[in-house]
Short mmCIF file of C-alpha atoms and ligand atoms in Angstrom, two decimals:
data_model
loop_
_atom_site.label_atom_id
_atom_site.label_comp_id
_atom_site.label_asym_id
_atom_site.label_seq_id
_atom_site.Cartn_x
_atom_site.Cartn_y
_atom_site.Cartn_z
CA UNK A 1 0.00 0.00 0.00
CA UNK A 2 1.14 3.55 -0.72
CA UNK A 3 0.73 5.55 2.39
CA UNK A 4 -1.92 9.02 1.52
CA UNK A 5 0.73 12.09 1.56
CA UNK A 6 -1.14 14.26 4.34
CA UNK A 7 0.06 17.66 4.80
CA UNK A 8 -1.50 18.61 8.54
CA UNK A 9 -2.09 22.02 9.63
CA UNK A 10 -2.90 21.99 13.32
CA UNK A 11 -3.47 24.54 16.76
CA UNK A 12 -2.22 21.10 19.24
CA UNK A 13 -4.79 20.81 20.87
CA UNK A 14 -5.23 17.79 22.98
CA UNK A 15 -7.80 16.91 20.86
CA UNK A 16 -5.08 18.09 17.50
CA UNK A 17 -2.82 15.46 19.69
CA UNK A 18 -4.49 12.59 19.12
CA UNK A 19 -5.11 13.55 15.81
CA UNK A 20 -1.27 13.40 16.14
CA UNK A 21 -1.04 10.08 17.71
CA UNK A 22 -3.32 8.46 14.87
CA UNK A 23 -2.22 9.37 11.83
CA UNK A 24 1.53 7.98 13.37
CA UNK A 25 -0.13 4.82 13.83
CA UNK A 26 -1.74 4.78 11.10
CA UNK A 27 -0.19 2.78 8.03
CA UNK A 28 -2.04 4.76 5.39
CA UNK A 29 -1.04 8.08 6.06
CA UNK A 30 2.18 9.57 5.44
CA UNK A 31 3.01 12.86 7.26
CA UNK A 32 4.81 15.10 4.81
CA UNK A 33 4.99 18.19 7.28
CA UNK A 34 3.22 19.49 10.69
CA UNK A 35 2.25 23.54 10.04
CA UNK A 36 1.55 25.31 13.34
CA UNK A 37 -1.15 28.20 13.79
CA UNK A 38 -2.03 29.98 16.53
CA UNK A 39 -5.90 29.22 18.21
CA UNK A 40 -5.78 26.84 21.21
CA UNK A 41 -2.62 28.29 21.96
CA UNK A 42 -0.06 30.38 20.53
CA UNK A 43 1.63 28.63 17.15
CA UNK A 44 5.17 28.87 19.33
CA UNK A 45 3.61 26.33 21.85
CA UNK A 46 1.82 24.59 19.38
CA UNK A 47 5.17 23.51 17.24
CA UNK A 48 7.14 22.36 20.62
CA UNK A 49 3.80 20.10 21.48
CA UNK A 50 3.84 18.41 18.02
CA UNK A 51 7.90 18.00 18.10
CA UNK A 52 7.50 16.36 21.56
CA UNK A 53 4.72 14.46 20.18
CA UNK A 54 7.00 12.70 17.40
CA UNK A 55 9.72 12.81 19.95
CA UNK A 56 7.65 10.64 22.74
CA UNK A 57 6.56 7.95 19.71
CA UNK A 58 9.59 7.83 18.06
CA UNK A 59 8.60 8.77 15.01
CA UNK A 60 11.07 10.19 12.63
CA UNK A 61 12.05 14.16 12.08
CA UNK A 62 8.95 14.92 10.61
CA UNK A 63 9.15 18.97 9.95
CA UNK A 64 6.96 21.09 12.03
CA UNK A 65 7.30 24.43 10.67
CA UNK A 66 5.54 27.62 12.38
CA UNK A 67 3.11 29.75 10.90
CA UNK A 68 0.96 32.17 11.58
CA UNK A 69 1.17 33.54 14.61
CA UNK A 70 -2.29 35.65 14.36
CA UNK A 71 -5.26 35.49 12.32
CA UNK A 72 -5.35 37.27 9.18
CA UNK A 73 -7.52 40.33 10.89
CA UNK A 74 -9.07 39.42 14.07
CA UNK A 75 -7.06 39.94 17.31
CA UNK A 76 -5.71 36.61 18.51
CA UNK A 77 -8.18 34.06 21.22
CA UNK A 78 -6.57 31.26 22.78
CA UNK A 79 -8.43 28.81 25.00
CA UNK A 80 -6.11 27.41 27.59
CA UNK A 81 -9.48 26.27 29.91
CA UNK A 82 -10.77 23.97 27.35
CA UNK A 83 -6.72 22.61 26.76
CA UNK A 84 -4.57 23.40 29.26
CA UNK A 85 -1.57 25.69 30.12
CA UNK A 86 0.28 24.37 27.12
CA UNK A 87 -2.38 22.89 24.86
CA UNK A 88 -1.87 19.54 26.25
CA UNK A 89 -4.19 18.89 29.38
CA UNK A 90 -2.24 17.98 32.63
CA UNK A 91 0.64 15.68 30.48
CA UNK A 92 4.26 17.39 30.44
CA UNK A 93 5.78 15.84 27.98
CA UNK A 94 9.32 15.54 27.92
CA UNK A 95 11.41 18.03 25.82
CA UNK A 96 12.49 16.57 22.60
CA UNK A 97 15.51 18.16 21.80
CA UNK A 98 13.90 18.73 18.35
CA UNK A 99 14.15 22.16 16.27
CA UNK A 100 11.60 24.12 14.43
CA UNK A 101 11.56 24.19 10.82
CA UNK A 102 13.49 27.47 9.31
CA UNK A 103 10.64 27.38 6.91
CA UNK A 104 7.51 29.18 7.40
CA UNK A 105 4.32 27.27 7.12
CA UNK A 106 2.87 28.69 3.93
CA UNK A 107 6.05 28.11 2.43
CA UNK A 108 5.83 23.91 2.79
CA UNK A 109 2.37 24.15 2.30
CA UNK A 110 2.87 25.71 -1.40
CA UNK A 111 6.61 23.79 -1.62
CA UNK A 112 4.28 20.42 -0.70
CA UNK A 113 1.52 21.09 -3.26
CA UNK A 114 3.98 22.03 -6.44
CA UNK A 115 6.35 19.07 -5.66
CA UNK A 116 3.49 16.59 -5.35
CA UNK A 117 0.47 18.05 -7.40
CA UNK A 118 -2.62 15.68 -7.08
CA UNK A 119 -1.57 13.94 -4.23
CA UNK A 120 -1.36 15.85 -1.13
CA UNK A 121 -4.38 15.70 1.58
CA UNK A 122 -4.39 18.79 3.12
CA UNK A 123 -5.89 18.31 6.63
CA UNK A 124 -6.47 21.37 8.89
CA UNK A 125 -7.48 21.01 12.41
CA UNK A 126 -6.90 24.13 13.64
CA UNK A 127 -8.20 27.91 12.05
CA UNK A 128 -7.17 28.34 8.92
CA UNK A 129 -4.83 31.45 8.39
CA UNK A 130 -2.22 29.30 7.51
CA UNK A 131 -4.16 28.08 4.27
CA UNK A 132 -5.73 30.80 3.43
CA UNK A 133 -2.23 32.72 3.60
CA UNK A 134 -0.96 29.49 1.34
CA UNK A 135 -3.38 29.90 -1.65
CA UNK A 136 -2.78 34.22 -1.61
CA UNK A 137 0.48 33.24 -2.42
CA UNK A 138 -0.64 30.19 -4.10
CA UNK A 139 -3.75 30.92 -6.16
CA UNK A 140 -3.51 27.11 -7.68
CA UNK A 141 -3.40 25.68 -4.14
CA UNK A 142 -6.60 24.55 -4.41
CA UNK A 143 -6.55 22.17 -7.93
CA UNK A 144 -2.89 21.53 -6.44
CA UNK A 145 -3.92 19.25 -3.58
CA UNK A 146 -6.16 16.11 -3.98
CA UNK A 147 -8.32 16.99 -1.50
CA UNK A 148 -9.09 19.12 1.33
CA UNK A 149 -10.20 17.95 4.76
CA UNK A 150 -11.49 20.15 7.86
CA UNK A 151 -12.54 20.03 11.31
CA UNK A 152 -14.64 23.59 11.72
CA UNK A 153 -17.63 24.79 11.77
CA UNK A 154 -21.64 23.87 12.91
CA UNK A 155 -24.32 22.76 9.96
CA UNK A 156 -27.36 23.50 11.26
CA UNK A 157 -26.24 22.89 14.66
CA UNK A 158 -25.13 25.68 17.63
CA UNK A 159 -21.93 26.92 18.30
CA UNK A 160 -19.30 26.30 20.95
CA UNK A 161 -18.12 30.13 20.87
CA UNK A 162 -20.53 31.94 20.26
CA UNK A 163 -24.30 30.79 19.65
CA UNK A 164 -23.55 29.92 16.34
CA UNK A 165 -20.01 30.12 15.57
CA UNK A 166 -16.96 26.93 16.11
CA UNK A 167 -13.96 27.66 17.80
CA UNK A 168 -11.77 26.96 14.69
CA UNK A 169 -13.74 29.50 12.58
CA UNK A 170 -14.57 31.90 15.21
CA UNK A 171 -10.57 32.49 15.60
CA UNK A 172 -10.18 33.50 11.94
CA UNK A 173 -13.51 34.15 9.91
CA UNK A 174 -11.61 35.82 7.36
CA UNK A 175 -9.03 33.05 6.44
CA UNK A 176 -12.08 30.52 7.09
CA UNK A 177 -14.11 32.59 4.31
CA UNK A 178 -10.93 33.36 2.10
CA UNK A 179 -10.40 29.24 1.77
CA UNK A 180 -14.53 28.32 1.24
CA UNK A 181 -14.19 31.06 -1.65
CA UNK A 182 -10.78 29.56 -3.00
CA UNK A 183 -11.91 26.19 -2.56
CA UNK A 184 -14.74 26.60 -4.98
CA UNK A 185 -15.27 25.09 -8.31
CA UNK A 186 -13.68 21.96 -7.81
CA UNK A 187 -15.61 18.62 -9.18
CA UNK A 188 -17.73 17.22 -6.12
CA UNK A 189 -15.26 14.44 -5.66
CA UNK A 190 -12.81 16.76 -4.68
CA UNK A 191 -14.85 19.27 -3.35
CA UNK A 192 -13.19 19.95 0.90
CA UNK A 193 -14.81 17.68 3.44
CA UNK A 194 -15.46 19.41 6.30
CA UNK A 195 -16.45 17.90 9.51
CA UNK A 196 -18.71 20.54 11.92
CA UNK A 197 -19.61 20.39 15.52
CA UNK A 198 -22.75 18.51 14.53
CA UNK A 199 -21.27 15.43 13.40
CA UNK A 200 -17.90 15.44 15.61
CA UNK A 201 -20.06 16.49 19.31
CA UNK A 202 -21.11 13.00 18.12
CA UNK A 203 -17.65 11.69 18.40
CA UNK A 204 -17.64 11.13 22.61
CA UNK A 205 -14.58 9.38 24.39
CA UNK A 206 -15.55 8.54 27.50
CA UNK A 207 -12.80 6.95 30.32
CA UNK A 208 -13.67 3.24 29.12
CA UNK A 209 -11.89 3.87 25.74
CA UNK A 210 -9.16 5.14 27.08
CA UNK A 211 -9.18 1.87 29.64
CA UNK A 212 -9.31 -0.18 26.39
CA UNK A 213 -6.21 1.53 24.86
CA UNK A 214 -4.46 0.80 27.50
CA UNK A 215 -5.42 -2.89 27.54
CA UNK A 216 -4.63 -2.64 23.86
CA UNK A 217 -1.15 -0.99 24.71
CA UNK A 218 -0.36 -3.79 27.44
CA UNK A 219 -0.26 -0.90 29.86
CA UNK A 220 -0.61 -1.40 33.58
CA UNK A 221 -2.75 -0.80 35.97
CA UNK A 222 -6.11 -0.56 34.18
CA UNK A 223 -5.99 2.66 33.38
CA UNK A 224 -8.94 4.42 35.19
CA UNK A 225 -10.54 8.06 34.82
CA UNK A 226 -13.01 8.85 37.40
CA UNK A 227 -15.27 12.10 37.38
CA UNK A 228 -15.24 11.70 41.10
CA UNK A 229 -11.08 11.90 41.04
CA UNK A 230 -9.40 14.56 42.09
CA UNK A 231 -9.21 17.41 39.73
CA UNK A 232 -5.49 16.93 38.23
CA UNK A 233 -5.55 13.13 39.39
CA UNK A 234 -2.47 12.22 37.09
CA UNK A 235 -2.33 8.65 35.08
CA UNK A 236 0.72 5.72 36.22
CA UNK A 237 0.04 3.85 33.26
CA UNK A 238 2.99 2.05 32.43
CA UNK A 239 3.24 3.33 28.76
CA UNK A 240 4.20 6.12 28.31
CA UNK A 241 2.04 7.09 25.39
CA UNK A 242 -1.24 6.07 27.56
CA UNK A 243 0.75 7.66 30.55
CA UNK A 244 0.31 11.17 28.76
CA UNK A 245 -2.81 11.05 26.45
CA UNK A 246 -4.82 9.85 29.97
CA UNK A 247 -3.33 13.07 31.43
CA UNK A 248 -3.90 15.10 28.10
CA UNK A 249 -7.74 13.53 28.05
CA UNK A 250 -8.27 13.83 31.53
CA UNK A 251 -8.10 17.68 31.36
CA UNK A 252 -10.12 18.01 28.66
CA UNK A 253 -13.15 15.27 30.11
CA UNK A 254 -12.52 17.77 33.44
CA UNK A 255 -13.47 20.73 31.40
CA UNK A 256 -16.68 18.68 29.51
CA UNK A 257 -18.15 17.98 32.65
CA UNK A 258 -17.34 21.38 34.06
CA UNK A 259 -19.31 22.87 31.17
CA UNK A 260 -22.25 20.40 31.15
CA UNK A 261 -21.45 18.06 28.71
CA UNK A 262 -20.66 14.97 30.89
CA UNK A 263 -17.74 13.02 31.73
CA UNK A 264 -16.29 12.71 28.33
CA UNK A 265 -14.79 14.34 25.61
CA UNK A 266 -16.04 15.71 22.45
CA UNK A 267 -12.80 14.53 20.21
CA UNK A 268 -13.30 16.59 16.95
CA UNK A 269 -9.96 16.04 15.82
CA UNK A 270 -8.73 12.88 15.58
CA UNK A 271 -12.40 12.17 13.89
CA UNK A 272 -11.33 14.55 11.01
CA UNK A 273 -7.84 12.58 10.42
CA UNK A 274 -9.80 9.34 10.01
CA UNK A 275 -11.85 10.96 7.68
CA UNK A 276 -8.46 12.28 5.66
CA UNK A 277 -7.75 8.65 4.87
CA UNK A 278 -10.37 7.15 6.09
CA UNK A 279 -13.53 8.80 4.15
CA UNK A 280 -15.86 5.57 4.39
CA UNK A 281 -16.52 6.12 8.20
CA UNK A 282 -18.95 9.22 7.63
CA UNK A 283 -21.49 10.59 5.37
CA UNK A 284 -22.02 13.23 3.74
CA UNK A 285 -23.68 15.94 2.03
CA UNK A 286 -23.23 18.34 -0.78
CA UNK A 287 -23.34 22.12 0.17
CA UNK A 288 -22.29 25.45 -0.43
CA UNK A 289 -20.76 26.48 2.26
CA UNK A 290 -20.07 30.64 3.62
CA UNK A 291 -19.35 32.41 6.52
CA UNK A 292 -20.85 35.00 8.00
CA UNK A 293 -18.43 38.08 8.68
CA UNK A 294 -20.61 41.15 9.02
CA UNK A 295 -22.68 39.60 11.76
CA UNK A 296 -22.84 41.88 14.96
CA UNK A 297 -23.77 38.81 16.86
CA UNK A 298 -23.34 36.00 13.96
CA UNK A 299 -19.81 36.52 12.95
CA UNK A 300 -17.93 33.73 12.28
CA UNK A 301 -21.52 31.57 11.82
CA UNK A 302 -20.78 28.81 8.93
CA UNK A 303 -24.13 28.60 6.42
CA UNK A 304 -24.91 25.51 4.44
CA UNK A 305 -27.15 26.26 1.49
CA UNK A 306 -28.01 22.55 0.98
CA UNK A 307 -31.19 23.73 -1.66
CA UNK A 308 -29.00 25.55 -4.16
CA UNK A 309 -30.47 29.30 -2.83
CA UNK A 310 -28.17 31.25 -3.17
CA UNK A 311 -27.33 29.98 -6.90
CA UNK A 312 -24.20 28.91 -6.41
CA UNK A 313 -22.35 25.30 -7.02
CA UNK A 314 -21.28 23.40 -3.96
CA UNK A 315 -18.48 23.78 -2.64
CA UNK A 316 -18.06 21.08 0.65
CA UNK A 317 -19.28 17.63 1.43
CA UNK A 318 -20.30 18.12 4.61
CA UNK A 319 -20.02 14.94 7.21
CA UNK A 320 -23.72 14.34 8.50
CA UNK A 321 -23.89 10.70 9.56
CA UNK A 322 -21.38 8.35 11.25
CA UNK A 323 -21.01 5.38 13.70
CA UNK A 324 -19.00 6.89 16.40
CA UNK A 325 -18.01 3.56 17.99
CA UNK A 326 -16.54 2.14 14.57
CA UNK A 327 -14.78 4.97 14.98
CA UNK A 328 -13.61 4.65 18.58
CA UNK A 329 -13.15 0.52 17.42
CA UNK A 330 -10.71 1.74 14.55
CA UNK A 331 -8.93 4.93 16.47
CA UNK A 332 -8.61 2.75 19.87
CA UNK A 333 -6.80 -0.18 17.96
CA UNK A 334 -4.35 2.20 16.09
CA UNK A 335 -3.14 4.29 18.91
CA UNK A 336 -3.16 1.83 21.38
CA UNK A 337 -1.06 -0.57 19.01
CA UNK A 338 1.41 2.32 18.31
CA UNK A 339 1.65 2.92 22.22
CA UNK A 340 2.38 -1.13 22.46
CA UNK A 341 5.21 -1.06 19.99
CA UNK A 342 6.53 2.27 21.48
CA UNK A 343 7.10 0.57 24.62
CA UNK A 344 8.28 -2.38 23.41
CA UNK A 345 11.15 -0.88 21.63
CA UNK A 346 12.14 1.12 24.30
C1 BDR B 401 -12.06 22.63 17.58
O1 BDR B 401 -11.60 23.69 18.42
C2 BDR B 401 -10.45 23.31 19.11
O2 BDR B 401 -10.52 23.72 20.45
C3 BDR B 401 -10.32 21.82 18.97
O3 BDR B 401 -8.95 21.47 18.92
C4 BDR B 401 -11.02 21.53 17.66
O4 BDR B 401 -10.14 21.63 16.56
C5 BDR B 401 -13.44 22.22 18.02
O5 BDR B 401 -14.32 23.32 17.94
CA1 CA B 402 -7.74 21.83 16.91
#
């Protein structure tokens, strides 16, 4: 099998993490380079989380370059509550020892795209400034890459920053707009996938799939999150890969239940990368998708015209229907099989 080239642009995230952590352990998929932006935290943070990442699953030097460091207009929102100090939940990873890329991130997305035209998946988990400053240098971008995948937005479905508008897209409307606009006119095969709030706050990991990686990992003891724990209870799983996602998740399940969701956590994601090279595990619709940016209290809002109103071709197949526990099936067995042979050939 050739591996997918997959070209990820991320804001890491714990959920971006075990995006991370999937598409490492996952045999299709072929990292070609990590681009940083700012949005859960600042893009400087985000980088050294990726590099320690790779550095913790001994993956290879897989570039992580840094990009934008603030969205194209809006002043800059981070959202250390929902992810932590550093992005990553209560894990502290250790330091890798591994350098940022001298290149900046719109530079290997357009250096990507021209040296591999057709067969790049572009995967964005994070806002998009870094794209959209990519194809304003880059016009072609867009017929350069095979396909487009993206975790933002809410279709028909409320928002988790404002009423109606998704963290991702609510960080940069204008870059979000700039690529939907760019990204039109492709034939529907190609036409971006984007995965909203209203199919991924389907996607819920709750503590017994993380229990089950670790069985899967041959960690020890059972690895156990409890909403009744301790706030900042930390994991002694025996891998070290379940050692620090458990830490990572645990923050993020801590700020779920905090904010009425439950004990559990919504993981966009990692949801989004199985879709990159995975597409089979949703559904999905044909739309033409906008964003709102003149709203006084809609900005940032993402519109699907699924009845053709406006006139205008689609431009997104929009994930509306999945199994979320094929999904957990699939994602458990990857990670917690990379986390197994990263402790067994330590
Ligand atoms: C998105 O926002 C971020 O906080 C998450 O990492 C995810 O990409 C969900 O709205
Ligand atoms: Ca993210």
């Amino acid at each position: 099998m050739t591996p997918q080239k997959i070209l990820f642009d991320v804001d890491t995230g714990i959920d971006d993490s075990l995006a991370l952590l999937y598409l490492l352990a996952s045999p299709e998929a072929e990292i070609l380079a990590i681009t940083c932006t700012s949005g859960n935290v600042p893009a400087r943070q985000v980088a050294l989380n990726n590099l320690n990442w790779l550095a913790l699953c001994g993956a290879p030097e897989i570039e992580v370059a840094l990009g934008s460091e603030v969205p194209l207009l809006a002043p800059l929102m981070t959202t250390e509550e929902t992810h932590g100090p550093q992005g990553i939940g209560y894990a502290e990873l250790p330091d890798s020892g591994r350098s940022i890329s001298d290149r900046h991130a719109t530079q290997v997305w357009i250096d990507a795209v021209r040296a591999h035209p057709g067969e790049v998946i572009g995967l964005v988990t994070g806002p998009l400034t870094n794209l959209a400053l990519a194809v304003r240098l880059e016009p072609e971008l867009p017929r350069l890459l095979q396909r487009l995948v993206v975790m933002g937005g809410a279709f028909d479905y409320k928002g988790n920053t404002t009423p109606v508008s998704e963290w991702n897209i609510a960080v940069d409307p204008d870059a979000a707009k700039l690529v939907f606009d760019a990204f039109s006119g492709l034939p529907p095969e190609r036409a971006p996938i984007i995965a909203g709030l209203n199919i991924t706050e389907r996607v819920e990991l709750h503590p017994h799939h993380v229990a089950e990686l670790g069985r899967v990992a041959g960690s020890e003891p059972e690895e156990v999150i409890a909403a009744d724990d301790a706030p900042g209870t930390r994991s002694h799983a025996s891998n070290p890969v379940v050692r620090h996602l458990s830490d990572a998740v645990r923050f993020y399940m801590e700020f779920h239940l905090t904010h009425d969701q439950g004990h559990l956590a919504h993981v966009h994601d990692p949801f989004a990368a199985a879709l990159a090279i995975q597409p089979e595990l949703a559904t999905y619709r044909a739309a033409t998708v906008d964003v709102e940016l003149g709203g006084t209290l809609s900005r940032g809002q993402t519109i699907a015209d699924w009845a053709g109103l406006w006139g205008r071709e689609p431009n997104a197949a929009v994930a509306v229907d999945t199994d979320p526990e094929a999904f957990f099936a699939h994602f458990i067995e990857r990670v917690g099989g990379l986390a197994r042979r990263v402790a067994e050939s330590s």
